[in-house]
Amino acid sequence: MPGLDDLTRPHDGRPDRPARILFGGDYNPEQWPEETWPEDVRLMKEAGVNSVTLGVFSWARIEPRPGAREFGWLDRLMDLLHAHGIGVVLATPTSSPPPWMGRLHPETLPRDADGRTEWWGSRQHFSHSSPAYRRYAAAVTEDLAARYGGHPALTMWHINNEYCTFDWGDEAARTFRGWLQERYGTLDALNTAWGTAFWSQGYDSWDEILPPRHAHYMKNPAHVLDFRRYTSDMLLECYRAERDIVRRHTPHIPVTTNFMPFWTGQDAWTWAREEDLVSVDIYPDPKDPYGGQYNAMIGDMTRSQAGGGPWMVMEQAAGPVNWRGVNHPKPYGLNRLWSLQSVAHGADALCYFQWRQSRQGAEKFHSGMLGHAGEKGRVFREVKEIGRELALVGEQVTGQRVRADVAVLHDWNSWWAGDQDGRLSDLVDHPEIVRAWHRALWESHTTAAFAHPAHDLSAYRLVVVPRLYLLDDTGIENLLAYVRGGGTLVCGFLTGVADEDDRVRPGGMDPRLRELLGIDVLHEWWPLDAGERADCGDFHGTLWSEELAPAPGAEAVAAYRGGELDGLPAVLRNGRAWYVSTLPEPGALRALLARIAQDAGVRPVLDGLPDGVEAIRRGELLFVLNHHRDEVTVKIPGHHRDLLTGADVDGTLHLARYGVAILEEPA
Ligand code: GAL
């Protein structure tokens, strides 16, 4: 199968043509007069751009009326880019159908849960279930692949863009029923799985089943869970249909679709298996003091979805986005820091949305690599600097793998089931909890990977489960086998509560898991209010607490003090299995995990690193990143050379604000 390596190391071993990191961005030249294109290419060359993504939103340009094909402009662009040695990631334009489609085929438009149509005039207004949409999408994909499959500029296929459209309309109702029939076979089985005995919801005919539309009161959570699973599967069907078309034409060209990280609509574990290379769009908030940790987390997650190998940043922003309430620019150095950080976490391709900032349309205030300030602008100067440095390190960095001894478990099914109406606290937010645990590892300079609960975990010394509310039997058995095989496991609260149908397990937590973790009885959950803190002796817990009775032999490492839970365990240890029934404040969670990691034989990347300085190894290279706005000095044992500056580093490394060093040990 083709992969990212084919693009970054196509001349492996040939010193005259070193391997390279892909660098570039979405290029939407159809927004500009053609006279601008030569200037674009000139500046791309100046910035070291070697890859651009074309066509993401070009459907109306290519097919202005049904069946028409206007490829001339794209022919000229492909030729122009090729003539300048810039590769093209060619997108199928199917995320934004032209207006004629909605006018001629209103059923291609999705509807929200309240029955409102999502009209054209924005983007991503397609029903995944509409045969008309799928027909037109297949036809345009077929013609693109036939026309450009043999073009020398083509390097990669980019299918659609950030698949994310839910549909509660009639087209979806039809395919939802089909999906359910396949899953359950009989209505009896569906009624059992959904627990429809509750509130008189028993279904007597498949036609009675609808997507979970606007309703008087809380919806059936098992119904909603299946709708989320179904939506991910339907979108995946759309992806596969286009992927198979382009693969038929060009089996040697890798195919991807760009993920939104931590997006609820796609089970990215499943999706990643269907891609030749995994790509993601990452937009940390420059004002977030832990933006660097977010960037690290998404890097760790995407690398893990890519099986531990290289992955691609399909989009990031050179400056501000324009979809937050208040949108901040990146201070000088931050774009470079986060870019090289992604490389440190395994990215071999680093691209932006978008090359040239728009002057019109909804994203005219969203930054580009080439902003409104043009080539003299500070942002473009930094982009050039990044391009230059990536070219410098491409040969040594590409293809190198990041090693992690710790895995953080995450599963979309669990998130979907756990964050619904009717739970005890809507302050419990799955991505935030995962982030808190990852942050604790990141702050203790411990490299983490992500894994699915059914993955083989035997390579990890420590497995961390921030919260897996839903765990099927395979997942539970896998965790038991992992600990039995010598692994150390830490589980956060609300883990193993429900089975795959969102049915609460006996005793409120799976009995096998309770036995493993040393919990005899889980009497009650005691959620905490916003700002409320539970005294746990040496630290405070937030968000959640629990009234539980430990099993004989389990050790209460920390206990609640005062209140209803006085004296009951907050943190429980049963051999190599740990249970944390609250969310310790950040410093405490970090200290707890550091202690457990040490016992499990996990070492920080470097000892004695100051807070906010990150170290990570990629292959033999050591990346050191300063997330501070001030200069720092770091002790690095041994003798190294910094690939970026060529300087020798003898025990002491000075890093400027947002500074980065990529160190190698001399041969
Ligand atoms: C992404 C999208 C891009 C652009 C970008 C702005 O979600 O794929 O087309 O809209 O966000 O941040």
XYZ file of C-alpha atoms and ligand atoms in Angstrom:
679
model
C 0.000 0.000 0.000
C 1.276 3.483 -0.762
C 1.932 5.741 2.234
C 3.468 8.977 3.418
C 6.951 7.467 3.170
C 6.518 7.254 -0.598
C 6.224 11.034 -0.679
C 8.770 12.004 1.924
C 11.458 9.422 1.207
C 10.964 8.594 -2.441
C 14.712 8.611 -3.047
C 15.724 6.858 0.115
C 19.444 6.500 0.318
C 20.250 8.939 -2.490
C 22.191 11.792 -0.905
C 21.676 13.974 -3.976
C 17.916 13.972 -3.370
C 17.368 14.091 0.376
C 14.108 13.089 1.966
C 11.797 15.954 2.796
C 8.978 16.921 5.062
C 5.920 17.926 3.057
C 5.249 21.605 3.582
C 2.450 23.732 2.177
C -1.254 24.216 2.503
C -4.715 24.447 1.018
C -4.472 26.479 -2.132
C -7.700 28.013 -3.406
C -6.568 29.936 -6.477
C -10.076 29.951 -7.919
C -10.674 32.852 -5.527
C -8.088 34.937 -7.338
C -7.541 36.306 -10.851
C -5.241 34.043 -12.817
C -2.571 36.779 -12.908
C -2.010 36.090 -9.216
C -0.948 32.493 -9.778
C 2.632 33.115 -10.939
C 3.176 35.282 -7.888
C 1.767 32.536 -5.690
C 4.189 30.045 -7.135
C 7.130 32.408 -6.813
C 6.372 33.002 -3.144
C 5.722 29.314 -2.520
C 9.180 28.556 -3.811
C 10.594 31.266 -1.577
C 8.859 29.716 1.405
C 10.022 26.181 0.645
C 6.490 24.988 -0.134
C 6.634 21.604 -1.853
C 2.998 20.515 -1.603
C -0.386 22.203 -2.016
C -3.918 20.923 -1.700
C -6.168 21.862 -4.583
C -9.858 21.604 -5.165
C -11.295 21.225 -1.670
C -14.148 23.632 -2.373
C -14.124 23.651 -6.183
C -17.228 21.696 -7.068
C -19.225 24.648 -8.450
C -16.187 25.716 -10.448
C -15.654 22.270 -11.941
C -19.344 21.459 -12.440
C -21.202 24.775 -12.680
C -24.308 22.961 -13.928
C -25.237 19.278 -13.728
C -22.872 17.147 -15.773
C -20.765 20.071 -17.071
C -16.986 19.788 -16.645
C -14.680 22.785 -16.501
C -11.197 21.474 -16.023
C -9.201 23.985 -18.052
C -8.247 26.135 -15.066
C -7.230 23.088 -13.082
C -5.169 21.740 -15.992
C -3.266 25.015 -16.109
C -2.709 25.010 -12.376
C -1.518 21.422 -12.210
C 0.936 22.149 -15.025
C 2.125 25.365 -13.402
C 2.712 23.715 -10.054
C 4.452 20.760 -11.631
C 6.713 23.033 -13.646
C 7.891 24.489 -10.326
C 8.328 21.168 -8.575
C 5.339 21.576 -6.264
C 3.317 18.411 -5.677
C -0.470 18.435 -5.583
C -2.716 16.856 -3.000
C -5.866 16.726 -5.067
C -9.141 16.919 -3.188
C -12.445 15.561 -4.316
C -14.693 18.618 -4.029
C -17.605 16.730 -2.542
C -17.910 18.471 0.802
C -19.613 21.493 -0.715
C -22.157 20.747 -3.447
C -22.993 23.518 -5.923
C -26.285 25.413 -5.457
C -27.928 23.628 -8.405
C -27.863 20.369 -6.530
C -30.016 21.611 -3.682
C -32.365 23.346 -6.108
C -32.823 20.297 -8.362
C -32.576 17.686 -5.614
C -33.749 19.172 -2.317
C -33.427 15.732 -0.734
C -29.638 16.089 -0.938
C -29.859 18.752 1.802
C -29.492 17.514 5.366
C -31.924 18.347 8.142
C -31.141 19.025 11.753
C -32.831 17.347 14.709
C -35.500 20.071 14.726
C -36.398 19.349 11.095
C -34.778 22.503 9.733
C -33.149 22.186 6.351
C -29.483 23.113 6.048
C -29.639 25.155 2.865
C -26.837 25.886 0.446
C -25.006 29.180 0.975
C -22.458 27.837 3.444
C -20.705 24.465 3.084
C -20.989 20.783 3.967
C -24.717 20.804 3.178
C -25.058 17.255 1.931
C -27.005 14.291 3.158
C -24.692 11.285 3.368
C -27.710 9.120 2.596
C -28.970 10.821 -0.528
C -28.530 8.625 -3.632
C -28.528 11.757 -5.808
C -25.671 13.286 -3.798
C -23.716 10.050 -3.901
C -24.277 9.701 -7.640
C -23.011 13.197 -8.402
C -20.101 12.810 -5.961
C -19.051 9.543 -7.602
C -19.296 11.041 -11.092
C -17.134 14.069 -10.360
C -14.615 11.894 -8.494
C -14.457 9.482 -11.416
C -13.771 12.295 -13.882
C -11.162 13.942 -11.660
C -9.351 10.654 -11.211
C -9.500 9.872 -14.935
C -8.207 13.296 -15.880
C -5.461 13.782 -13.292
C -4.572 10.225 -12.279
C -1.644 10.303 -14.696
C -0.602 13.899 -14.050
C 2.955 14.091 -12.733
C 2.020 16.745 -10.155
C -0.421 14.437 -8.369
C 0.994 13.068 -5.105
C -1.983 12.281 -2.885
C -5.770 12.138 -2.853
C -7.686 14.116 -0.240
C -11.253 12.833 -0.076
C -13.926 15.394 0.823
C -13.038 17.622 3.796
C -13.598 17.101 7.504
C -16.546 14.728 7.154
C -18.903 16.039 9.793
C -22.470 16.357 8.564
C -25.209 14.769 10.642
C -28.605 14.273 9.048
C -31.925 13.717 10.780
C -33.974 13.981 7.540
C -36.020 11.420 5.625
C -33.123 10.089 3.552
C -31.314 9.393 6.788
C -34.391 7.778 8.350
C -34.371 5.255 5.509
C -30.692 4.305 5.776
C -30.808 4.366 9.577
C -33.452 1.624 9.452
C -31.299 -0.387 7.059
C -28.268 0.016 9.323
C -30.297 -1.118 12.342
C -31.715 -4.121 10.494
C -28.206 -5.177 9.703
C -27.054 -4.701 13.275
C -29.986 -6.329 15.059
C -31.742 -8.556 12.530
C -35.053 -8.466 14.381
C -37.138 -5.808 16.072
C -37.105 -7.896 19.223
C -33.347 -7.676 19.368
C -33.485 -3.925 18.771
C -36.143 -3.429 21.449
C -34.002 -5.381 23.900
C -30.814 -3.502 23.041
C -32.514 -0.120 23.334
C -34.456 -0.983 26.488
C -37.660 0.275 24.878
C -39.756 -1.197 27.690
C -38.945 2.082 29.401
C -41.456 4.893 28.623
C -43.553 2.804 26.251
C -41.092 2.997 23.360
C -41.505 -0.535 21.991
C -41.255 -0.650 18.186
C -43.670 -2.832 16.271
C -42.489 -1.991 12.747
C -39.187 -0.805 11.283
C -41.036 2.125 9.729
C -41.727 3.521 13.181
C -38.024 4.093 13.755
C -36.706 7.592 13.125
C -33.424 9.357 13.699
C -33.558 10.799 17.226
C -35.372 14.000 16.257
C -36.620 16.834 18.432
C -38.727 15.322 21.211
C -40.707 16.403 24.228
C -38.169 15.280 26.798
C -34.996 13.247 27.094
C -34.345 10.808 24.281
C -33.545 7.128 24.588
C -29.752 7.102 25.049
C -29.259 3.749 23.292
C -31.120 5.136 20.282
C -28.893 8.232 20.275
C -25.778 6.065 20.681
C -26.705 3.965 17.662
C -27.472 7.092 15.656
C -23.952 8.326 16.326
C -22.454 4.982 15.348
C -24.609 4.972 12.238
C -23.594 8.530 11.276
C -19.910 7.646 11.493
C -20.560 4.552 9.353
C -22.610 6.448 6.745
C -19.971 9.113 6.312
C -17.383 6.364 6.093
C -19.415 4.753 3.312
C -19.248 8.046 1.395
C -15.493 8.215 1.955
C -14.967 4.620 0.860
C -16.991 5.061 -2.308
C -14.760 7.936 -3.440
C -11.580 6.293 -2.201
C -12.320 3.153 -4.193
C -12.845 5.187 -7.347
C -9.525 7.002 -7.085
C -7.727 3.804 -6.055
C -8.993 2.056 -9.161
C -7.345 4.747 -11.277
C -4.194 5.234 -9.197
C -3.412 2.321 -6.866
C 0.056 3.800 -6.273
C -1.183 7.180 -4.954
C -1.981 7.388 -1.206
C -5.460 8.403 -0.096
C -6.454 10.333 3.008
C -9.256 12.408 4.448
C -8.554 15.071 7.033
C -9.852 14.452 10.557
C -11.029 17.062 12.950
C -9.320 16.012 16.138
C -11.564 14.813 18.914
C -14.568 15.314 16.703
C -17.640 13.505 17.898
C -18.972 12.504 14.456
C -16.310 10.023 13.376
C -14.917 6.981 15.097
C -11.396 7.842 14.004
C -9.965 4.440 15.033
C -12.197 2.772 12.472
C -11.683 5.453 9.862
C -7.902 5.460 10.133
C -7.799 1.813 9.074
C -9.399 2.826 5.783
C -6.733 5.399 4.913
C -3.295 5.057 3.370
C -2.105 7.878 5.561
C -3.713 9.638 8.477
C -4.102 13.409 8.409
C -5.611 15.860 10.846
C -6.434 19.559 11.237
C -5.066 21.106 14.449
C -6.047 24.501 15.758
C -4.840 25.099 19.316
C -5.905 28.442 20.761
C -2.873 30.777 20.949
C -4.326 32.244 24.144
C -4.640 28.839 25.827
C -1.724 28.492 28.263
C -1.837 24.753 27.540
C -2.160 25.083 23.773
C 1.154 23.236 23.456
C -0.217 20.332 25.453
C -3.289 20.239 23.212
C -1.027 20.168 20.166
C 0.995 17.353 21.738
C -2.136 15.379 22.568
C -3.532 15.590 19.057
C -0.125 14.617 17.699
C 0.019 11.585 20.009
C -3.507 10.598 19.094
C -3.017 10.961 15.348
C 0.312 9.133 15.380
C -1.369 6.297 17.238
C -4.164 6.201 14.678
C -1.423 5.949 12.068
C -0.137 2.823 13.819
C 2.757 4.720 15.420
C 4.201 5.826 12.075
C 4.391 9.211 10.368
C 1.243 11.283 9.956
C 0.232 14.555 8.386
C -0.920 17.920 9.685
C -3.300 18.699 6.848
C -4.321 22.054 8.297
C -3.099 24.435 10.946
C -3.222 28.228 11.130
C -0.278 30.561 10.628
C -2.106 33.198 12.680
C -5.630 33.605 14.011
C -8.624 31.488 13.085
C -11.954 33.290 12.866
C -14.393 30.880 14.448
C -13.699 31.407 18.142
C -15.479 34.172 20.029
C -12.283 36.183 20.122
C -9.531 35.139 17.725
C -5.945 35.782 18.686
C -2.875 35.854 16.446
C 0.123 33.682 17.190
C 2.838 35.692 18.896
C 6.199 35.634 17.158
C 7.688 32.148 17.378
C 4.565 30.225 18.280
C 3.792 29.046 14.767
C 7.317 27.662 14.492
C 7.177 26.071 17.944
C 3.899 24.238 17.341
C 4.958 23.235 13.838
C 8.210 21.679 15.022
C 6.343 20.180 17.961
C 4.082 18.299 15.550
C 7.196 17.065 13.758
C 8.593 15.964 17.123
C 5.394 13.967 17.686
C 5.827 12.157 14.386
C 4.387 14.391 11.655
C 6.188 14.147 8.315
C 3.892 16.628 6.578
C 2.996 20.086 7.799
C 0.359 22.075 5.974
C -1.870 25.038 6.623
C -5.294 26.325 5.921
C -4.655 28.204 3.689
C -1.874 29.444 1.419
C -3.184 32.947 0.614
C -5.602 34.661 2.973
C -8.972 35.324 1.312
C -10.296 38.796 0.650
C -13.896 37.660 0.398
C -16.139 35.065 1.917
C -16.678 33.836 5.448
C -13.004 33.244 6.172
C -11.474 36.523 5.007
C -10.278 37.235 8.547
C -8.812 33.748 8.980
C -5.049 33.864 8.605
C -3.147 32.374 5.679
C 0.520 31.565 5.164
C 0.537 34.665 3.004
C -1.648 37.085 4.919
C -3.212 40.394 3.951
C 0.123 41.999 4.857
C 1.711 40.079 1.953
C 5.307 39.008 1.569
C 6.625 41.724 3.860
C 4.317 40.578 6.643
C 5.732 39.046 9.796
C 3.615 35.923 9.385
C 5.001 35.178 5.921
C 8.539 35.754 7.134
C 7.998 33.148 9.830
C 6.485 30.745 7.336
C 9.629 31.075 5.214
C 11.759 30.386 8.249
C 9.792 27.235 9.031
C 10.053 26.073 5.421
C 13.809 26.577 5.488
C 14.237 24.626 8.720
C 12.050 21.752 7.625
C 14.160 21.399 4.496
C 17.228 21.323 6.711
C 16.087 18.440 8.922
C 13.955 16.407 6.491
C 16.585 13.775 5.775
C 17.205 12.943 9.444
C 13.664 13.271 10.719
C 11.328 11.659 8.214
C 10.277 8.095 8.814
C 11.613 8.090 12.396
C 9.263 6.699 15.007
C 8.330 8.019 18.419
C 8.454 5.480 21.200
C 5.993 5.577 24.108
C 5.808 3.318 27.164
C 2.452 4.706 28.243
C -0.879 4.388 26.462
C -3.939 6.523 27.128
C -7.139 4.735 26.172
C -9.876 6.518 24.273
C -12.922 5.210 22.457
C -15.583 7.077 20.558
C -18.378 4.676 21.546
C -17.620 5.366 25.145
C -17.668 9.118 24.605
C -20.935 8.924 22.651
C -22.634 6.849 25.306
C -21.237 8.706 28.279
C -21.958 12.313 27.360
C -25.731 12.219 26.987
C -28.748 13.738 28.683
C -29.873 12.079 31.866
C -26.455 11.534 33.446
C -25.601 12.663 36.933
C -23.355 15.571 35.970
C -23.163 17.437 32.728
C -19.885 18.950 33.936
C -18.241 15.651 33.077
C -16.941 16.260 29.578
C -15.115 13.368 27.957
C -12.519 15.269 25.881
C -11.716 17.514 28.846
C -11.111 14.515 31.075
C -8.876 12.817 28.533
C -7.044 16.082 28.183
C -6.521 16.427 31.931
C -4.892 12.971 32.127
C -2.776 13.524 29.051
C -1.685 16.858 30.443
C -0.525 15.164 33.641
C 1.729 12.877 31.587
C 2.901 15.690 29.345
C 3.805 17.839 32.315
C 5.802 15.030 33.816
C 7.784 14.743 30.553
C 6.436 11.309 29.785
C 5.726 10.408 26.178
C 2.276 8.961 25.616
C 0.527 7.102 22.844
C -3.214 6.559 22.500
C -4.903 3.207 22.110
C -8.335 1.673 21.770
C -9.467 -0.606 24.622
C -9.360 -3.625 22.318
C -5.825 -2.975 21.041
C -2.873 -5.114 21.997
C -1.508 -3.255 25.036
C 1.342 -5.582 25.881
C 4.020 -3.195 24.582
C 3.122 -0.564 27.210
C 4.408 -0.509 30.755
C 1.516 1.661 31.878
C -2.036 2.020 30.582
C -4.107 5.011 31.634
C -7.894 5.031 31.327
C -9.151 8.567 31.900
C -12.759 7.442 31.514
C -14.231 4.567 29.538
C -17.863 4.773 30.586
C -18.841 2.134 28.028
C -16.646 -0.936 27.853
C -17.680 -4.032 25.996
C -16.597 -7.491 27.103
C -13.648 -7.517 24.712
C -12.355 -4.295 26.246
C -12.793 -5.560 29.786
C -11.136 -8.896 29.094
C -8.297 -7.045 27.384
C -7.672 -4.877 30.453
C -7.743 -7.924 32.720
C -5.299 -9.782 30.482
C -3.031 -6.748 30.351
C -2.702 -6.581 34.137
C -2.422 -10.351 34.385
C 0.430 -10.146 31.901
C 2.367 -7.748 34.146
C 1.051 -4.349 33.043
C 0.133 -1.464 35.334
C -3.336 0.011 34.876
C -4.848 3.241 36.211
C -8.563 3.840 35.770
C -10.396 7.080 36.332
C -13.975 7.300 37.578
C -16.964 6.331 35.431
C -15.104 3.488 33.785
C -16.763 0.193 32.898
C -20.207 1.496 33.870
C -22.135 0.393 30.767
C -22.038 -2.428 28.232
C -22.146 -1.916 24.450
C -25.914 -1.235 24.555
C -25.432 1.411 27.254
C -26.952 -0.951 29.815
C -25.576 -0.351 33.309
C -23.392 -3.245 34.414
C -24.328 -5.116 37.618
C -23.267 -3.095 40.637
C -22.727 0.110 38.632
C -19.345 -1.066 37.344
C -18.466 -4.312 35.677
C -17.847 -6.927 38.426
C -14.649 -8.212 36.745
C -13.284 -4.709 36.695
C -14.321 -4.056 40.283
C -12.497 -7.182 41.354
C -9.403 -6.103 39.414
C -9.437 -2.624 40.944
C -10.234 -3.796 44.466
C -13.738 -2.345 44.767
C -16.194 -4.382 46.795
C -19.276 -2.128 46.609
C -19.795 1.059 44.673
C -22.554 2.530 46.861
C -23.174 5.927 45.250
C -21.677 8.447 42.873
C -21.261 11.920 44.390
C -20.684 14.438 41.614
C -19.192 17.778 42.651
C -20.437 21.204 41.631
C -18.401 23.579 39.506
C -15.697 25.006 41.764
C -16.398 22.500 44.555
C -13.357 20.634 45.844
C -13.205 17.384 47.742
C -10.527 17.243 50.427
C -8.480 14.104 49.814
C -5.756 14.743 52.372
C -2.708 15.631 50.333
C -4.694 17.041 47.437
C -8.118 18.186 46.305
C -10.415 16.338 43.962
C -12.736 18.055 41.514
C -15.757 17.153 39.390
C -16.587 13.811 40.981
C -16.319 11.696 44.111
C -17.520 8.249 45.069
C -18.786 6.313 48.014
C -17.141 2.975 47.654
C -16.146 0.082 49.880
C -12.760 -1.439 49.094
C -12.321 -5.172 48.778
C -10.040 -6.875 51.304
C -6.419 -6.441 50.267
C -6.941 -3.202 48.368
C -5.070 -0.225 49.754
C -6.587 3.268 50.083
C -3.713 5.422 48.849
C -5.743 8.566 49.517
C -9.022 9.031 51.377
C -11.753 11.678 51.452
C -11.758 13.914 54.493
C -14.865 15.445 55.990
C -18.359 15.439 54.510
C -20.367 12.346 53.725
C -17.409 10.406 52.359
C -15.095 10.981 55.285
C -12.524 8.193 55.502
C -13.572 6.440 52.293
C -10.964 5.773 49.607
C -10.414 8.418 46.932
C -7.513 6.576 45.308
C -7.381 2.825 45.543
C -4.573 0.446 44.722
C -4.947 -3.260 44.194
C -1.577 -4.631 43.160
C -0.801 -3.203 39.724
C -4.339 -1.853 39.249
C -5.230 1.637 40.428
C -8.568 3.417 40.673
C -8.987 7.190 40.998
C -12.543 8.080 41.991
C -12.193 11.849 41.552
C -10.329 14.183 39.218
C -7.325 15.344 41.255
C -6.280 18.938 40.637
C -3.637 19.153 37.895
C -0.544 19.167 40.128
C -1.863 16.239 42.146
C -2.823 14.166 39.120
C 0.618 14.793 37.695
C 2.316 13.714 40.932
C 0.132 10.629 41.231
C 0.767 9.540 37.657
C 4.476 10.256 37.970
C 4.623 7.987 40.996
C 2.687 5.197 39.323
C 4.756 5.554 36.154
C 7.972 5.308 38.109
C 6.786 2.138 39.846
C 5.908 0.744 36.435
C 9.425 1.443 35.169
C 8.484 4.355 32.928
C 11.158 7.033 32.695
C 10.619 10.686 31.814
C 12.351 11.614 28.554
C 14.826 13.708 30.560
C 15.180 14.202 34.283
C 15.062 17.620 35.860
C 13.408 19.497 33.009
C 11.761 22.760 34.012
C 7.983 23.087 33.706
C 6.880 24.085 30.246
C 9.933 22.631 28.556
C 9.077 19.542 26.575
C 11.444 16.813 25.485
C 10.563 14.035 23.116
C 12.595 11.497 21.194
C 11.954 10.713 17.567
C 14.236 7.906 16.502
C 17.705 8.905 17.702
C 16.834 12.613 17.717
C 15.975 14.520 20.861
C 13.581 17.446 20.405
C 13.603 20.038 23.173
C 10.850 22.660 23.045
C 10.430 25.758 25.164
C 6.742 26.595 25.608
C 7.551 29.745 27.565
C 7.592 33.326 26.389
C 10.923 33.684 28.188
C 14.291 32.204 27.489
C 15.276 29.055 29.411
C 18.418 27.127 30.127
C 18.210 23.354 30.251
C 20.717 20.747 31.355
C 21.156 18.035 28.740
C 23.529 15.273 29.722
C 26.172 14.395 27.149
C 27.363 16.017 24.000
C 25.004 16.901 21.117
C 24.722 18.885 17.954
C 21.645 20.975 17.200
C 20.447 20.139 13.688
C 18.733 23.509 13.373
C 21.716 25.716 14.203
C 24.630 23.340 13.737
C 25.799 24.392 17.220
C 27.433 22.023 19.670
C 25.535 21.536 22.914
C 27.774 20.511 25.775
C 25.575 19.821 28.750
C 23.735 23.146 28.677
C 21.138 24.245 26.167
C 19.843 27.814 25.903
C 16.472 28.135 24.277
C 15.004 31.478 23.267
C 11.313 32.171 23.893
C 9.327 29.482 22.094
C 12.691 28.049 21.086
C 13.298 24.565 19.706
C 16.402 22.413 19.402
C 16.677 19.133 17.538
C 19.644 17.348 19.024
C 21.623 14.458 17.683
C 24.465 12.650 19.298
C 27.566 12.876 17.153
C 28.422 9.595 15.457
C -11.227 23.702 8.764
C -11.635 23.562 7.313
C -11.012 24.621 6.447
C -11.130 25.970 7.092
C -10.489 25.911 8.455
C -10.539 27.220 9.187
O -12.187 23.170 9.593
O -11.299 22.294 6.817
O -11.650 24.616 5.190
O -12.478 26.297 7.202
O -11.174 24.973 9.250
O -9.941 27.115 10.459
